[in-house]
Short mmCIF file of C-alpha atoms in Angstrom, two decimals:
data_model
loop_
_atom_site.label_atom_id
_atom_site.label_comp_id
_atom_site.label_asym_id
_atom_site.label_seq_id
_atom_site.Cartn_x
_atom_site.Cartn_y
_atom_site.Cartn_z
CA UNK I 6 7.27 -2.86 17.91
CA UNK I 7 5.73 -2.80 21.68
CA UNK I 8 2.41 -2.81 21.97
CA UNK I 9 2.31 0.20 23.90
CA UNK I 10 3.61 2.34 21.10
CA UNK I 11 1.12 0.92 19.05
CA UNK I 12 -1.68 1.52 21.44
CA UNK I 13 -0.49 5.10 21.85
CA UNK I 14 0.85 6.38 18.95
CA UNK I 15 -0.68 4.40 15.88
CA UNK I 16 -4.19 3.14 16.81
CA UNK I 17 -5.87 6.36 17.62
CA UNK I 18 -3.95 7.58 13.82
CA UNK I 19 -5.60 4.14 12.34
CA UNK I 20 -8.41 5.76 10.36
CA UNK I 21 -5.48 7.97 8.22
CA UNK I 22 -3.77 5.17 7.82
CA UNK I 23 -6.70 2.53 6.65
CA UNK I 24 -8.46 5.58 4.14
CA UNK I 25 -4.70 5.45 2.42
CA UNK I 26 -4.22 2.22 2.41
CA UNK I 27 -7.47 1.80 0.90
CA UNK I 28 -6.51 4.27 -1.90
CA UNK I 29 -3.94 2.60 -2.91
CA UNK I 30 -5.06 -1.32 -2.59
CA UNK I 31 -7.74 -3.69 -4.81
CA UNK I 32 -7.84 -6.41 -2.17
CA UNK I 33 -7.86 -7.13 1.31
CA UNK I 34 -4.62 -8.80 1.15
CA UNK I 35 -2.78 -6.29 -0.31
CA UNK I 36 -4.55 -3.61 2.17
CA UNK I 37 -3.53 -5.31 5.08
CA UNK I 38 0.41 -5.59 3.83
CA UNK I 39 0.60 -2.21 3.14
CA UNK I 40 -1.23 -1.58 6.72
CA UNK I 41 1.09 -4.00 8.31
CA UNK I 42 4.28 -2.32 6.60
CA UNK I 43 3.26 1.40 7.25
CA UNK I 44 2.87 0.61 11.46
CA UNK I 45 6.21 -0.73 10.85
CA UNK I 46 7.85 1.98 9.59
CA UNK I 47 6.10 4.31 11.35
CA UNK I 48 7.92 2.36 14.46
CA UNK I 49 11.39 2.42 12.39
CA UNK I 50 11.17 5.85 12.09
CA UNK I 51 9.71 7.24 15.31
CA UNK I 52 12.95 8.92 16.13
CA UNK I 53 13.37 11.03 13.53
CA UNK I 54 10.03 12.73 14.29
CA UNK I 55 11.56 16.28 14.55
CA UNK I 56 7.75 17.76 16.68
CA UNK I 57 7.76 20.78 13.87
CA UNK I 58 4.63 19.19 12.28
CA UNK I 59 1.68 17.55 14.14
CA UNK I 60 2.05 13.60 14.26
CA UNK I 61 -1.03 13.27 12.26
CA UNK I 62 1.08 15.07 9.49
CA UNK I 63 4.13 12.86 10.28
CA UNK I 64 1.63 9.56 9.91
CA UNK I 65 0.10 11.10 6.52
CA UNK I 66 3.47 11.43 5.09
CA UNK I 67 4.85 8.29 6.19
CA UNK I 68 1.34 6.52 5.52
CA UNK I 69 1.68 8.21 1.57
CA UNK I 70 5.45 7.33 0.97
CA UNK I 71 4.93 3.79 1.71
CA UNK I 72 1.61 3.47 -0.27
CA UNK I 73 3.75 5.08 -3.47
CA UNK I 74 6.87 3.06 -2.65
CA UNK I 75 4.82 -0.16 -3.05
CA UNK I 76 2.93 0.61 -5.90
CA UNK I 77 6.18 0.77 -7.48
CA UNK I 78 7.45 -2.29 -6.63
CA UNK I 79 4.84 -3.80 -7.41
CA UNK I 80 4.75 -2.31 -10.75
CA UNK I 81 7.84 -3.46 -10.93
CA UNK I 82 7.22 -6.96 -9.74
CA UNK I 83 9.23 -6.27 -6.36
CA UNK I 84 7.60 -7.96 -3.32
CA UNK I 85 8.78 -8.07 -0.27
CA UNK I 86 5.98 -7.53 2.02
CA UNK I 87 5.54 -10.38 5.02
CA UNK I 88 2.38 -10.46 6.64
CA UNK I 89 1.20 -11.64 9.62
CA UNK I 90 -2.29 -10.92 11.25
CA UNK I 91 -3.20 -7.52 11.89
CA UNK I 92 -5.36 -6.65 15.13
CA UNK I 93 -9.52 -7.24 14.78
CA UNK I 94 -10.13 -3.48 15.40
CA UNK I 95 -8.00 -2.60 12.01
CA UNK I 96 -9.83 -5.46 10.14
CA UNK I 97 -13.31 -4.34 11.00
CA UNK I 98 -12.13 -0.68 10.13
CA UNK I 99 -11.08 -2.27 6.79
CA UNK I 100 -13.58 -3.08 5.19
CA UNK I 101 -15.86 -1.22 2.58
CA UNK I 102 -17.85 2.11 3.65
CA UNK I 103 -21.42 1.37 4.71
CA UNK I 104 -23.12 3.89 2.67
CA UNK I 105 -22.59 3.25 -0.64
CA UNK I 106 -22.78 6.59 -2.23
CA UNK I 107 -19.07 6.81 -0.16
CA UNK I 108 -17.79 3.86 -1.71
CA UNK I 109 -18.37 4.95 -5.08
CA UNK I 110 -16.47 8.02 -4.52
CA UNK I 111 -13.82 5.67 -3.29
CA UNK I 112 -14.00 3.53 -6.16
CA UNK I 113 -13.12 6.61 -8.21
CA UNK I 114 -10.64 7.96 -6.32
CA UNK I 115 -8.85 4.91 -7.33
CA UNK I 116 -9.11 5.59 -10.96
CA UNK I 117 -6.86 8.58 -10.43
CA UNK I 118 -3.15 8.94 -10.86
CA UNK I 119 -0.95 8.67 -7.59
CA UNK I 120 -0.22 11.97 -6.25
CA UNK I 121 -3.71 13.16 -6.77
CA UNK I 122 -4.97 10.34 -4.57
CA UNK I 123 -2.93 11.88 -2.27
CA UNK I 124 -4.25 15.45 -2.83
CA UNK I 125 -8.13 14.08 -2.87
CA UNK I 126 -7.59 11.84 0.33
CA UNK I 127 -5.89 14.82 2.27
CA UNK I 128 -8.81 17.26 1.26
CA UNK I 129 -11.55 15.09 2.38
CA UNK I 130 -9.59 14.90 5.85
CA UNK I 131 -10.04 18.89 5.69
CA UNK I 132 -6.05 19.20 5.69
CA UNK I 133 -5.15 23.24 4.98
CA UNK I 134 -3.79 23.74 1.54
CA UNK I 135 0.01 24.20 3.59
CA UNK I 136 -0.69 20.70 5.40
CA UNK I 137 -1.21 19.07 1.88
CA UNK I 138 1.85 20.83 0.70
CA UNK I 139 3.74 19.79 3.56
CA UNK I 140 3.05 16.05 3.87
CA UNK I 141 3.08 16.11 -0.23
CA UNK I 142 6.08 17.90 -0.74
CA UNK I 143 4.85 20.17 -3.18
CA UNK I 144 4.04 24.03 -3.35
CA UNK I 145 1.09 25.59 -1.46
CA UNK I 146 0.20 27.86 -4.49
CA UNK I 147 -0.45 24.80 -7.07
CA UNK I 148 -2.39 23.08 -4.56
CA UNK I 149 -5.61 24.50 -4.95
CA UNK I 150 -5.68 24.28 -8.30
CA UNK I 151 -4.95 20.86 -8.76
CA UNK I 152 -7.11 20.28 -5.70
CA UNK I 153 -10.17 21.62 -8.29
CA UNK I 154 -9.50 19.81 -10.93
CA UNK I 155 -8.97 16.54 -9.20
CA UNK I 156 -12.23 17.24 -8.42
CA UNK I 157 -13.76 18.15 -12.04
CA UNK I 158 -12.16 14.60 -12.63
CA UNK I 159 -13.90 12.66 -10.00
CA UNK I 160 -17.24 14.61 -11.00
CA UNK I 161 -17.11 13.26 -14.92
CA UNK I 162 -15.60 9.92 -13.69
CA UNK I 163 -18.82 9.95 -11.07
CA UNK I 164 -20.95 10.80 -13.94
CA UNK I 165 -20.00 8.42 -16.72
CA UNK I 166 -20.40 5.71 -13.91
CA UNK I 167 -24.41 7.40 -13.59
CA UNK I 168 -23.86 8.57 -10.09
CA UNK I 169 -25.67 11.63 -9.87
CA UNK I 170 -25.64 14.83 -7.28
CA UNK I 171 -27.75 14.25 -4.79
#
């Protein structure tokens, strides 16, 4: 992968990419593989960007398909994730929000299933109900209403853990 490609297309994307990664990983480690491996194939699969979507969307998507590929694996015990040392800039992005009130509601995102990670995570970015479809694959009409009760979720989860509304 050059480095201008990186520097152009990826870096300024970064922050989609780390608030997946983050979803979807318990340790530093792991978040920095699945970092590592979504750059890559974002670079892999650069030419089959077909411009109909925003590259934001394209980066979502790819970011979200490798996140759920490697959970899978690794359900599965399938590893095959090399790392090597990801920039500073990505590192110091990396690590755990600053205000902890944030954190928590990371924390529980994590609690729920896959897809809905997905659905939370592309809310919070203030994606259009047809942008989560689209980078989702799913159908603009259920999306709201899974969107809500995601949400009911993460309110009891919040609650049970004695985070209140503040």
């Amino acid at each position: 992968m050059g480095s201008d490609f990186y520097q152009l297309s990826i870096l300024p994307y970064s922050g989609i990419i780390i608030k997946i990664c983050r979803a979807y990983t318990n340790s530093q480690e792991d978040f920095e593989d699945y970092y590592q491996e979504v750059c890559l194939q974002i670079w892999r699969s650069k030419d089959n960007f077909n411009q109909q979507s925003k590259w934001s969307t394209w980066i979502y998507r790819i970011s979200l398909n490798v996140c759920l590929t490697h959970l899978k694996k690794s359900k599965s015990g399938i590893t095959d994730i090399s790392s090597d040392a990801l920039p500073e800039e990505v590192i110091d992005d990396s690590k755990a929000f600053i205000n902890d009130d944030i954190n928590q509601l990371y924390n529980a995102i994590k609690h729920l299933s896959e897809i809905d990670r997905a659905l939370i995570l592309l809310y919070l970015e203030e994606k259009t109900y047809a942008e989560i479809a689209e980078i989702t694959g799913t159908n603009t009409n259920s999306i709201g209403v899974r969107i809500n009760r995601v949400k009911e979720r993460l309110h009891r989860h919040l609650n049970q853990q004695g985070v209140t509304n503040e």
